[in-house]
Short mmCIF file of C-alpha atoms and ligand atoms in Angstrom, two decimals:
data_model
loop_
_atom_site.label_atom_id
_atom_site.label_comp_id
_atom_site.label_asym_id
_atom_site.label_seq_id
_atom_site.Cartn_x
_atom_site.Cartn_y
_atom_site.Cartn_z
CA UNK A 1 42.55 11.63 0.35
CA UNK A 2 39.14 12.43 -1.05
CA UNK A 3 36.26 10.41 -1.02
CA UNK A 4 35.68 8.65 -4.52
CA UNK A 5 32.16 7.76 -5.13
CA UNK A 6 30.75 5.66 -8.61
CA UNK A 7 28.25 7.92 -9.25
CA UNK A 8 27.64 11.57 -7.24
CA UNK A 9 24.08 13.88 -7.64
CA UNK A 10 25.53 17.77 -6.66
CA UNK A 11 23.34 20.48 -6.16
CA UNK A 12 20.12 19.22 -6.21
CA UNK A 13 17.02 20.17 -3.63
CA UNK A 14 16.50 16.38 -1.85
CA UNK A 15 13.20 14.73 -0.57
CA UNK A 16 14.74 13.11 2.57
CA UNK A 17 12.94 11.20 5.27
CA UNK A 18 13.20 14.01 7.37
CA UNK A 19 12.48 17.20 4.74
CA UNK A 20 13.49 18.99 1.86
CA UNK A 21 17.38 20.17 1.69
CA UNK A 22 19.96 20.66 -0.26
CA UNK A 23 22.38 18.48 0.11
CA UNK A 24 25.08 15.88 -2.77
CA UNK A 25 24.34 12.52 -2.42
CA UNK A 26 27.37 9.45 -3.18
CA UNK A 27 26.51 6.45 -4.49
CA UNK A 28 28.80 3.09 -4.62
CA UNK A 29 27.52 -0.44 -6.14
CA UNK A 30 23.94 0.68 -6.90
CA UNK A 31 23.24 1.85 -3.27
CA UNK A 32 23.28 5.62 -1.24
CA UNK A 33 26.21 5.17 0.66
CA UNK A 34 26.51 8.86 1.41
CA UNK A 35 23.94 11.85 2.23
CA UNK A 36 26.08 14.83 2.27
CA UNK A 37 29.34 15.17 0.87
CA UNK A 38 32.73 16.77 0.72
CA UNK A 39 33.40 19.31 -1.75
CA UNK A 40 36.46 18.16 -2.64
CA UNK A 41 34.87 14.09 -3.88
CA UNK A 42 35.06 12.77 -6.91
CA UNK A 43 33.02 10.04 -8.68
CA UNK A 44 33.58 8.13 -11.80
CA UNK A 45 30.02 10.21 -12.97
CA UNK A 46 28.71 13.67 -11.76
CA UNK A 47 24.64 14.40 -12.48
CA UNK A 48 24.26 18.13 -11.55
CA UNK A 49 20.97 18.45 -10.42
CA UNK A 50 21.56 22.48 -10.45
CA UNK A 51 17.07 23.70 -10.21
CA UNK A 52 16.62 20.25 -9.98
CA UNK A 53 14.36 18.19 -6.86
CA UNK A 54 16.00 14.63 -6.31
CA UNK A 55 13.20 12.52 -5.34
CA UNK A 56 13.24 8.92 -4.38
CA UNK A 57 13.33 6.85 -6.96
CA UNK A 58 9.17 7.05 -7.67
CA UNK A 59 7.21 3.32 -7.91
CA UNK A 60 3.55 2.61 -9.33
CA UNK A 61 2.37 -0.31 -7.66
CA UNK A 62 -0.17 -0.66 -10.49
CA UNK A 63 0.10 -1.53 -13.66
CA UNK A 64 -1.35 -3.72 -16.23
CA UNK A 65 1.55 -4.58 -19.38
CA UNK A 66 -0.72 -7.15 -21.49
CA UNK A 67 2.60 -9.28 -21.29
CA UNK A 68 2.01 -12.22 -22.07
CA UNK A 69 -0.47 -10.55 -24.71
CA UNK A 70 -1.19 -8.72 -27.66
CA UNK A 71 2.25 -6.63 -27.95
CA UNK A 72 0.35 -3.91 -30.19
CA UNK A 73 -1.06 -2.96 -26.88
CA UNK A 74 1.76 -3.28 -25.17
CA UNK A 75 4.49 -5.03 -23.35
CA UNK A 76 7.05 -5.35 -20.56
CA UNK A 77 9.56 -3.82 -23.04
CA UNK A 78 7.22 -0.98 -24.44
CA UNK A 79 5.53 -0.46 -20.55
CA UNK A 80 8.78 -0.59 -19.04
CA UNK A 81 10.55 2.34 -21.44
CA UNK A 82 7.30 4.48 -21.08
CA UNK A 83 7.60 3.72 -17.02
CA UNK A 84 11.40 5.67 -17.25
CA UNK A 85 10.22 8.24 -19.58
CA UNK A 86 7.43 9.16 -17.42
CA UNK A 87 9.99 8.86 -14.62
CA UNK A 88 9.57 5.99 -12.53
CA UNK A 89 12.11 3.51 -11.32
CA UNK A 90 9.74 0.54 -10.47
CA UNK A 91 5.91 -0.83 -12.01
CA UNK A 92 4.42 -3.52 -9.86
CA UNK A 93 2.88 -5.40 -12.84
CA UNK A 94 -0.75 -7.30 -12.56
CA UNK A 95 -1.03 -11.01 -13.10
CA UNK A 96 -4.74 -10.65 -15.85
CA UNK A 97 -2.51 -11.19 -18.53
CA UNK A 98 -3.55 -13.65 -21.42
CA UNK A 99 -2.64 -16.47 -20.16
CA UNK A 100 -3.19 -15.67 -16.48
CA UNK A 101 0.32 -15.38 -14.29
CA UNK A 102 -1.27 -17.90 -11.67
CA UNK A 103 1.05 -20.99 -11.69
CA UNK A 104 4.85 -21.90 -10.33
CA UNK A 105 5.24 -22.42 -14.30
CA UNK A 106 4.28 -19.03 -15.23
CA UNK A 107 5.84 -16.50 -12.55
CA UNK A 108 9.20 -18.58 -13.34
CA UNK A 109 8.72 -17.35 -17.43
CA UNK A 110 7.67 -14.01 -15.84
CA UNK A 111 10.73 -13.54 -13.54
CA UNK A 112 13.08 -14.08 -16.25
CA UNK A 113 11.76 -12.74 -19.21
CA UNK A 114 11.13 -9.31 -16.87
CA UNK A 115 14.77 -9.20 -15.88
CA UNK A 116 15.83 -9.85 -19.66
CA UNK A 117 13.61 -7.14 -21.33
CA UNK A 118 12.39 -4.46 -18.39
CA UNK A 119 13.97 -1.07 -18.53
CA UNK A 120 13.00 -0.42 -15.03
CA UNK A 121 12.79 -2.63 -11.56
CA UNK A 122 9.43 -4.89 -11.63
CA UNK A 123 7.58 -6.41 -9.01
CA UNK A 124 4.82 -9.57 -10.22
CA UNK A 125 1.94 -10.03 -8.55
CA UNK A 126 -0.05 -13.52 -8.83
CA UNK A 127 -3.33 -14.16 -9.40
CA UNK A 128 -5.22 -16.29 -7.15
CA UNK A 129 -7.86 -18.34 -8.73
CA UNK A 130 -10.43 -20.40 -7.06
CA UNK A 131 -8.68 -23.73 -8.20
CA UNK A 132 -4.86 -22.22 -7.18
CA UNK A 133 -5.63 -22.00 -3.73
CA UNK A 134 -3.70 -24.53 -2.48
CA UNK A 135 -0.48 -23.07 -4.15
CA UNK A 136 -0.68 -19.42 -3.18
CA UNK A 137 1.28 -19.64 0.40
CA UNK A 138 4.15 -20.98 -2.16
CA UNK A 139 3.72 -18.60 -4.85
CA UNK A 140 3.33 -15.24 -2.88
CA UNK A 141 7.09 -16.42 -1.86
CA UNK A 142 8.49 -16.30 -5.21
CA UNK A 143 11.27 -13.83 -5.76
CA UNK A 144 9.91 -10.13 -7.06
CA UNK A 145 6.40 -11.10 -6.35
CA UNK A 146 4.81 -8.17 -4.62
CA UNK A 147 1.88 -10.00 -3.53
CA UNK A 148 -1.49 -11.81 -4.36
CA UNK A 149 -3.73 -10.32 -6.82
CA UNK A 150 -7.96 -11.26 -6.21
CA UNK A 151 -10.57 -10.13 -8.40
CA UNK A 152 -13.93 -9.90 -6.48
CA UNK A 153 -15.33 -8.47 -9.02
CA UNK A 154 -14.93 -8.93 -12.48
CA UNK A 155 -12.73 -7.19 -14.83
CA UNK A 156 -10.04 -7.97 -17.59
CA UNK A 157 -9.37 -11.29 -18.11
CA UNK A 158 -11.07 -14.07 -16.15
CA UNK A 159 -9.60 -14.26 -12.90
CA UNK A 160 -12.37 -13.65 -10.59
CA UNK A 161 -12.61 -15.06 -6.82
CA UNK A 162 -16.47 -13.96 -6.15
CA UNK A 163 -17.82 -15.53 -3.25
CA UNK A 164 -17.43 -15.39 0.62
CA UNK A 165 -16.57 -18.70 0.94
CA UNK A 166 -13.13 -18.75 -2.09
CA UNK A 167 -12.20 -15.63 -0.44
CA UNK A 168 -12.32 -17.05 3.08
CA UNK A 169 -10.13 -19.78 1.70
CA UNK A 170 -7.79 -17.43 0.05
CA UNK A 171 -7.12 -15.31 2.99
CA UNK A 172 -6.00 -18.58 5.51
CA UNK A 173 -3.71 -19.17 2.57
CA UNK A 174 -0.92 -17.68 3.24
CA UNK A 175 0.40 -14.43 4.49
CA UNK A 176 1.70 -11.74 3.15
CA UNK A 177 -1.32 -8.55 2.05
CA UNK A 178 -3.27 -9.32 -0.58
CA UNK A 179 -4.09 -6.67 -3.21
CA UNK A 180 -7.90 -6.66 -4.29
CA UNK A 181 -10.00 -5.47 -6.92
CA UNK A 182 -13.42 -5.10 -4.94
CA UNK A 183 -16.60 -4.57 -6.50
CA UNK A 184 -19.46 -6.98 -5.63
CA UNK A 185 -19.56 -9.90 -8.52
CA UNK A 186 -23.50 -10.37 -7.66
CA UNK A 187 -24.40 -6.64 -7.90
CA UNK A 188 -22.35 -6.28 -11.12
CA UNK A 189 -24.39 -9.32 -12.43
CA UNK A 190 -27.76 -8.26 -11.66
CA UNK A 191 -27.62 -4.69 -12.77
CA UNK A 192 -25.97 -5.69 -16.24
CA UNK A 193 -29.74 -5.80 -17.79
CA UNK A 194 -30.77 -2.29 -16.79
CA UNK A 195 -28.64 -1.22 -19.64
CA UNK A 196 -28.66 -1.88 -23.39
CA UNK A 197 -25.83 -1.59 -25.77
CA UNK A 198 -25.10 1.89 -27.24
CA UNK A 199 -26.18 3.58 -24.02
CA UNK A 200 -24.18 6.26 -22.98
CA UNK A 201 -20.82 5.94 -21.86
CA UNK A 202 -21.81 7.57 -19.05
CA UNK A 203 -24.09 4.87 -18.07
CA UNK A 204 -20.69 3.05 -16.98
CA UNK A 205 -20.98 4.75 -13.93
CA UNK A 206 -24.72 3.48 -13.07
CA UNK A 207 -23.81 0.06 -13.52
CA UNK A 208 -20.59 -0.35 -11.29
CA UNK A 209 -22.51 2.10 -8.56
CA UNK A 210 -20.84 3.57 -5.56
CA UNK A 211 -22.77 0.08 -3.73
CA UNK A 212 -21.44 -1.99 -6.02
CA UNK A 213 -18.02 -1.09 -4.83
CA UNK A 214 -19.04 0.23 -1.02
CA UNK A 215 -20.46 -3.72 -1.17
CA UNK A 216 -17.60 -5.73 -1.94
CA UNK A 217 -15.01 -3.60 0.33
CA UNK A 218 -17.78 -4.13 3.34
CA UNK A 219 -17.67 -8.12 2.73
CA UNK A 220 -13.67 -7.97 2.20
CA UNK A 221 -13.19 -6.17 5.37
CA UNK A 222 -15.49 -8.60 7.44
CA UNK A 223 -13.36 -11.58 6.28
CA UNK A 224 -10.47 -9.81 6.64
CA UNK A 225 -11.11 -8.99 10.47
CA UNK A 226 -12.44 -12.27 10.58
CA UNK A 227 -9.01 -13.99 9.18
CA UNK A 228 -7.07 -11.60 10.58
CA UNK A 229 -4.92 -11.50 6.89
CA UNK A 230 -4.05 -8.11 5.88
CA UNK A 231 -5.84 -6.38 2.79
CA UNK A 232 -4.84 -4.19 0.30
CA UNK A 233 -7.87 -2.32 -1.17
CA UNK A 234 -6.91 -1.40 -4.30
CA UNK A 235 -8.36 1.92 -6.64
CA UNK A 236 -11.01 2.89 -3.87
CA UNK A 237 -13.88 5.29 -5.81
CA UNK A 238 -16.02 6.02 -3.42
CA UNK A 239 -16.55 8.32 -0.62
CA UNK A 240 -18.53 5.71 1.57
CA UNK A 241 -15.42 3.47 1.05
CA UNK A 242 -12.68 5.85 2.39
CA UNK A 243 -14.95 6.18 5.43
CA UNK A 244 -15.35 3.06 5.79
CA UNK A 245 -11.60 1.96 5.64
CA UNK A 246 -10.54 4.56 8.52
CA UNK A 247 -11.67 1.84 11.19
CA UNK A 248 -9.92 -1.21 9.63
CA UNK A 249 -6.41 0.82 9.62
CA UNK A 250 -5.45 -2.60 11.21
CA UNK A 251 -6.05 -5.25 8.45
CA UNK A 252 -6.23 -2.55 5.59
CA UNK A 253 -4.05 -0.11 3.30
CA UNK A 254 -5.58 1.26 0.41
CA UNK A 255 -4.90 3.05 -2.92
CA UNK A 256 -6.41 5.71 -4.92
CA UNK A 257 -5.92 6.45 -8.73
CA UNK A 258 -4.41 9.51 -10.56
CA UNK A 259 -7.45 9.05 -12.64
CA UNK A 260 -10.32 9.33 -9.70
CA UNK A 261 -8.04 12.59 -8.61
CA UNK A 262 -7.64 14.15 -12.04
CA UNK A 263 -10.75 13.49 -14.03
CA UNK A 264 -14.24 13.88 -13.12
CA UNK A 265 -17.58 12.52 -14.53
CA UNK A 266 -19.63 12.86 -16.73
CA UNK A 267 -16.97 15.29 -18.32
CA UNK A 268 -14.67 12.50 -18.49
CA UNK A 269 -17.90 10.46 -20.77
CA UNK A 270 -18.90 13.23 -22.68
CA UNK A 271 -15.61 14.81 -23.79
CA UNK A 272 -13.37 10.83 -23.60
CA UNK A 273 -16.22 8.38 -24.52
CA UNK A 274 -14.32 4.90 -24.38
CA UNK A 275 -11.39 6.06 -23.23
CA UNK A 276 -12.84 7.58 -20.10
CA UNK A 277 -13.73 4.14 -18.78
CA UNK A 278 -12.28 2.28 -16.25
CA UNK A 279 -12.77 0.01 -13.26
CA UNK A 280 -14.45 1.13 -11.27
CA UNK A 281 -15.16 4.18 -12.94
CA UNK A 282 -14.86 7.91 -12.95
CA UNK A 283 -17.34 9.58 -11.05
CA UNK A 284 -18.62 12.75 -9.64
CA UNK A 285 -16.87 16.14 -7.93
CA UNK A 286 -17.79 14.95 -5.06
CA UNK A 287 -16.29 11.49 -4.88
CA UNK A 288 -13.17 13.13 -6.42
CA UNK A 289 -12.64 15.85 -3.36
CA UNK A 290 -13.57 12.75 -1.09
CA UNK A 291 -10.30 11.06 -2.57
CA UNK A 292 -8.36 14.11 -2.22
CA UNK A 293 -9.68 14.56 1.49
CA UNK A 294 -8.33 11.25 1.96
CA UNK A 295 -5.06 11.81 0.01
CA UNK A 296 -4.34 14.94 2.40
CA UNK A 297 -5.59 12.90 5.86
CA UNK A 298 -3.36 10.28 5.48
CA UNK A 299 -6.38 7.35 4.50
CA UNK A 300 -4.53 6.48 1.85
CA UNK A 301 -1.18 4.51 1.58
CA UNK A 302 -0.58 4.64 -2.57
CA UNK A 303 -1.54 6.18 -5.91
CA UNK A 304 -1.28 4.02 -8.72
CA UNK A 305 -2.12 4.70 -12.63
CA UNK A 306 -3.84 1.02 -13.09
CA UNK A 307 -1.97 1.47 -16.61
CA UNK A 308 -4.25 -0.75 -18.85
CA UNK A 309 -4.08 -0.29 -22.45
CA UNK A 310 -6.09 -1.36 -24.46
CA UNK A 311 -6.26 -0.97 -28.93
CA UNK A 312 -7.98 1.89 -29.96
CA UNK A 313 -10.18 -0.03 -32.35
CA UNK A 314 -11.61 -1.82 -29.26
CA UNK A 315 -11.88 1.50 -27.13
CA UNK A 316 -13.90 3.17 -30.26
CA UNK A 317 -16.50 0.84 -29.77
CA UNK A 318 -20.09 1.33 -28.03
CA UNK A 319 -20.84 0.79 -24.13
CA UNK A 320 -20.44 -1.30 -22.84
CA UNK A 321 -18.02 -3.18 -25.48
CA UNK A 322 -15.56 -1.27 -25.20
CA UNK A 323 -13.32 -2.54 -22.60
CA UNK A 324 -12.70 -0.78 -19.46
CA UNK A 325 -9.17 0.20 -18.46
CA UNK A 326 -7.01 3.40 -19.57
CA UNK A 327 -2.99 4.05 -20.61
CA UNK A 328 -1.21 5.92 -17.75
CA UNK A 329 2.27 4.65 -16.70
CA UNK A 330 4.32 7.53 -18.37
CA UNK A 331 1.47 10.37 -17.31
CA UNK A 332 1.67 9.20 -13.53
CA UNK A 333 4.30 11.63 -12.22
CA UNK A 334 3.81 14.27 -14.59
CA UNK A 335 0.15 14.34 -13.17
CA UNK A 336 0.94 14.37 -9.89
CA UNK A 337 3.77 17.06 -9.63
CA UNK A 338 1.08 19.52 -11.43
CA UNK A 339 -1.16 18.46 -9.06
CA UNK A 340 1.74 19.29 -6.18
CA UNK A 341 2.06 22.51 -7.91
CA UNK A 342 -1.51 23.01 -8.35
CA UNK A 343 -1.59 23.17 -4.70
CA UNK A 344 -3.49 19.81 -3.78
CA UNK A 345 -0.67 18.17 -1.96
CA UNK A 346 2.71 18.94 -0.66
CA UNK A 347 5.47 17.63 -2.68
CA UNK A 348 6.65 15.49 0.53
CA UNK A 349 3.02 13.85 0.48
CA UNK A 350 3.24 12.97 -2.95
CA UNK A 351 6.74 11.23 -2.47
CA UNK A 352 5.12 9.71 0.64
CA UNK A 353 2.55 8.26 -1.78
CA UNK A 354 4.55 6.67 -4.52
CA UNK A 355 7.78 5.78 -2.43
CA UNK A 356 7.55 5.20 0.91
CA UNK A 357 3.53 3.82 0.86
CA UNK A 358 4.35 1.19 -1.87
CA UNK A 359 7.27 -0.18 0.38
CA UNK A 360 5.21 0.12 3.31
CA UNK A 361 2.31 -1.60 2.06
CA UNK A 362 4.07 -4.53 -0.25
CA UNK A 363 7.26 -5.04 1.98
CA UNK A 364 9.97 -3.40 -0.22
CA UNK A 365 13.50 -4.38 0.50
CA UNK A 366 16.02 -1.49 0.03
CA UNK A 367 13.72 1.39 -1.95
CA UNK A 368 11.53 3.90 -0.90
CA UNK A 369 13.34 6.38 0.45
CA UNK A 370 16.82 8.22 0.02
CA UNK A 371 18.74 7.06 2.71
CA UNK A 372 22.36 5.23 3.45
CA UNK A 373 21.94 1.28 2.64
CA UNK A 374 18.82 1.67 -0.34
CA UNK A 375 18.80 1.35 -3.53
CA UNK A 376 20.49 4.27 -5.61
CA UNK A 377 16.92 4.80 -7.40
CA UNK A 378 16.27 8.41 -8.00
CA UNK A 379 13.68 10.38 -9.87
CA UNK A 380 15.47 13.95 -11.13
CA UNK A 381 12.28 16.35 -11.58
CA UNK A 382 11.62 20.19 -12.36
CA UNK A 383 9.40 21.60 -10.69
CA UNK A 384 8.80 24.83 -12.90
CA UNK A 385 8.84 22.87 -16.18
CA UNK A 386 5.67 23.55 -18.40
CA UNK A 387 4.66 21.06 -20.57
CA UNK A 388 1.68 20.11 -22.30
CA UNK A 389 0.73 15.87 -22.58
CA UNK A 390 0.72 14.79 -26.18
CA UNK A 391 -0.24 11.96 -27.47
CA UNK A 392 3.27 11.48 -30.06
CA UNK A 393 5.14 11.20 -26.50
CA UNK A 394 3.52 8.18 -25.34
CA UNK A 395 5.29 5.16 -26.35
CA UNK A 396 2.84 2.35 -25.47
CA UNK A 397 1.89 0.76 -28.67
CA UNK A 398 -1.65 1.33 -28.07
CA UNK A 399 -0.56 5.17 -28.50
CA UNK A 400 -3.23 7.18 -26.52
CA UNK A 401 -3.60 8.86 -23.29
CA UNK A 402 -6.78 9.97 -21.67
CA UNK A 403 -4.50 13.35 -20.63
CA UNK A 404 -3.71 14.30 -23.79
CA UNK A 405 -3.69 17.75 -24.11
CA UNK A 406 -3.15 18.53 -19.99
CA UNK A 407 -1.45 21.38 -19.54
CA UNK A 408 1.41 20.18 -16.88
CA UNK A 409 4.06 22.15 -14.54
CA UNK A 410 6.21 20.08 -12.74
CA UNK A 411 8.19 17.24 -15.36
CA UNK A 412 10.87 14.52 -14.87
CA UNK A 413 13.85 14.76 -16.19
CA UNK A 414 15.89 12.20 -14.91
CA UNK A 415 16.00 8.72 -13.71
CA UNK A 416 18.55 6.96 -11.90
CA UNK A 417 17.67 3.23 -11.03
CA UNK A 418 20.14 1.47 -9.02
CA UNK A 419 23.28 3.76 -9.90
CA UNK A 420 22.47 3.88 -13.30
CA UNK A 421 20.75 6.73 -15.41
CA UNK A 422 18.30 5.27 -17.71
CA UNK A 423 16.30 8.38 -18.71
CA UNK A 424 17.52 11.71 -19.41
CA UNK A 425 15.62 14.76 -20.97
CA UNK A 426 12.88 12.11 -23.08
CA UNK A 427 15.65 10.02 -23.67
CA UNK A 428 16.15 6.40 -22.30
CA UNK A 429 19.71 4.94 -21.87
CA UNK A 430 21.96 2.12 -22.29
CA UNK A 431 20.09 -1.13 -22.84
CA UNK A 432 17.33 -2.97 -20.29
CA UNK A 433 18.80 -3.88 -16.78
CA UNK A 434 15.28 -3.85 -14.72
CA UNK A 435 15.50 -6.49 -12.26
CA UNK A 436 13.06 -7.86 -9.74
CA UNK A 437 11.94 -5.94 -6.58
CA UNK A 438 13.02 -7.56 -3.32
CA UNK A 439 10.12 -7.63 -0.91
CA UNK A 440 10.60 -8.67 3.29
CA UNK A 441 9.02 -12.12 3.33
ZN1 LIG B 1 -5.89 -2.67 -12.31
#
């Protein structure tokens, strides 16, 4: 009698652990329960992934959906749908929100308003505070919470945890890695006068200097050796940094941005204005073949999009109020396959980067890789598909893209998230199912 599987993938060219190969792959109550299989099968539903490259199902361990916020930015709905379309399967999604996501009260309205309205699996991280403390070894527990969130430095919202001392605290807390945004608070602070308002946009660049971040990850790493808790570096920019982090492979993983790979500065300020800024920001050629140096000699663990939208009307205005932070949760993958294409990294690496590295670094229960036992996520892409990034595609609210107008080979086409297909050809299906990451505790 023939095998009978829910749902089978034939034909497709597979990223397995072990290398690329063709091979069908059966799938029965949301999880790979077969690599390989008889011709004669059959399944309730057949994807033929004929030209096709089934990857694991691809995560970005970074975004920002303004949710609880102002939903003509966006949302967990809207961020969620443009996550599928741009052919993801999971969003780990930041804690700045307005109000913060810092408190038992908060992550339980989270959790179930995420596995109500998300299109695609979510993980939550939680802010720490300097007054939450106390409550983080509980909270870091909760169920799809990825981890800890600490701003060093500040950014979006006002979580901030600036001095040795809060951090110190924060670190005997609890556990599990803790994700941080690390630029020194003090350095940000005192160079904020050097510049006047209606300076370049360039000028965003002098402020948050290469020390400015080289500082922070320097006094994170000594209290992180010190405490012994492990540290997640998050968006590094700058050459000195990646250096830097190769002797502290022990108490550190890092991540590097699609943005600090793809754009370049001042281009990005002179052609973008606005809506080249980010934290920390775009900088020179140099820092970006720095991040691709460590992209290709295995430095870095993840590459995330830090997706944070913000209204146009607020990104037209002049340095430095406009607000730092760019769209880029349905660009991510398109992005990065050109860049595969492009020749910058093997297609292996890249899955390495946005699969296997997120469920490294975060402990991710049952995704990451196609195997027997995980999670039937898949991301369906073609490799030879041209395409050029337009603005109408993006389906954020806020509406714009900093890579609008990218010529792109390499596109997804499919996504399969636990069994089920939820994006096909620019088109999402059925109705939200997302549910909550599992993470090792
Ligand atoms: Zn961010």
């Amino acid at each position: 009698m023939p095998a009978h599987f829910d749902l089978l993938i034939r034909h497709g060219t597979c990223v397995l652990p072990w290398g690329v190969e063709a091979t069908d792959i059966g799938v029965r109550n949301g999880r790979i329960v077969a690599l390989g299989v008889a011709p004669d099968a059959t399944a309730d539903r057949t994807i033929d992934a004929k030209g096709l490259h089934v990857l694991p199902g691809l995560i970005d361990p970074h975004v920002h959906l303004r949710d609880p916020g102002d939903k003509a930015v966006e949302s967990i709905p809207t961020g969620t749908r443009a996550a599928v379309l741009g052919g993801l399967v999971a969003v780990f999604d930041m804690p700045n929100t307005s109000p913060s996501i810092t408190a038992i009260d908060k992550v339980a309205w989270k959790q179930d308003y995420a596995e109500r309205e998300s299109w695609c699996d979510i993980g939550l991280y939680v802010g720490g505070t300097k007054t939450n403390i106390p409550e983080l070894a509980d909270l870091e527990l909760g169920r799809g919470v990825c981890g800890i969130k600490i701003f060093a430095g500040s950014s979006t919202g006002d979580l901030l945890v600036e001095d040795d001392e809060h951090l110190e605290m924060v670190m005997r807390s609890g556990r599990r890695r803790i994700a941080y945004h690390s630029e020194d608070e003090y350095r940000l602070q005192d160079r904020k006068p050097m510049f006047k308002s209606g300076d370049p946009y360039r000028r965003h660049m002098e402020w948050r200097d290469v020390e400015c971040a080289f500082l922070g990850t320097r006094r994170l790493m000594a209290l992180a050796r010190k405490t012994g808790r492990p540290a997640h570096i998050l968006h590094v920019s700058t050459a000195e940094e990646l250096d830097y982090l190769k002797d502290f492979r022990d108490v550190a993983t890092c991540e590097v941005l699609v943005n600090h790979l793809t754009q370049v500065a001042p281009d990005c300020y002179d052609n973008l204005k606005g809506f080249g800024v980010m934290n920390p920001p775009i900088r020179g050629p140099e820092v970006q073949a720095a991040c691709w140096r460590a992209i290709n000699d295995g430095t870095v663990d993840t590459v995330g999009s830090d997706h944070a939208p913000h209204s146009r009307e607020k990104k037209l205005l002049p340095w430095p109020d406009c607000p730092a932070g760019l769209t880029g949760v349905q660009t991510i993958v398109p992005v990065m396959l050109n860049h595969v294409n492009a020749g910058r990294l093997p297609l292996t690496r890249m899955v390495d980067l946005m699969c296997a590295g997120p469920a490294r670094v975060y402990g991710v229960v049952g995704k990451g890789r196609l195997a027997a036992g995980y999670d039937a996520d898949f991301t369906l892409v073609d490799m030879k598909r041209q395409r050029r990034i337009e603005e109408s595609w993006i389906v954020s609210p806020c509406g714009w893209t900093p890579f609008a107008g990218m010529e792109i080979t390499g596109w997804p086409v499919g996504v399969v998230v636990r069994g089920q297909q939820v994006m096909r050809d620019d088109e999402v299906l059925g109705a939200p199912a997302g549910k909550l990451v599992r993470f090792a505790r």
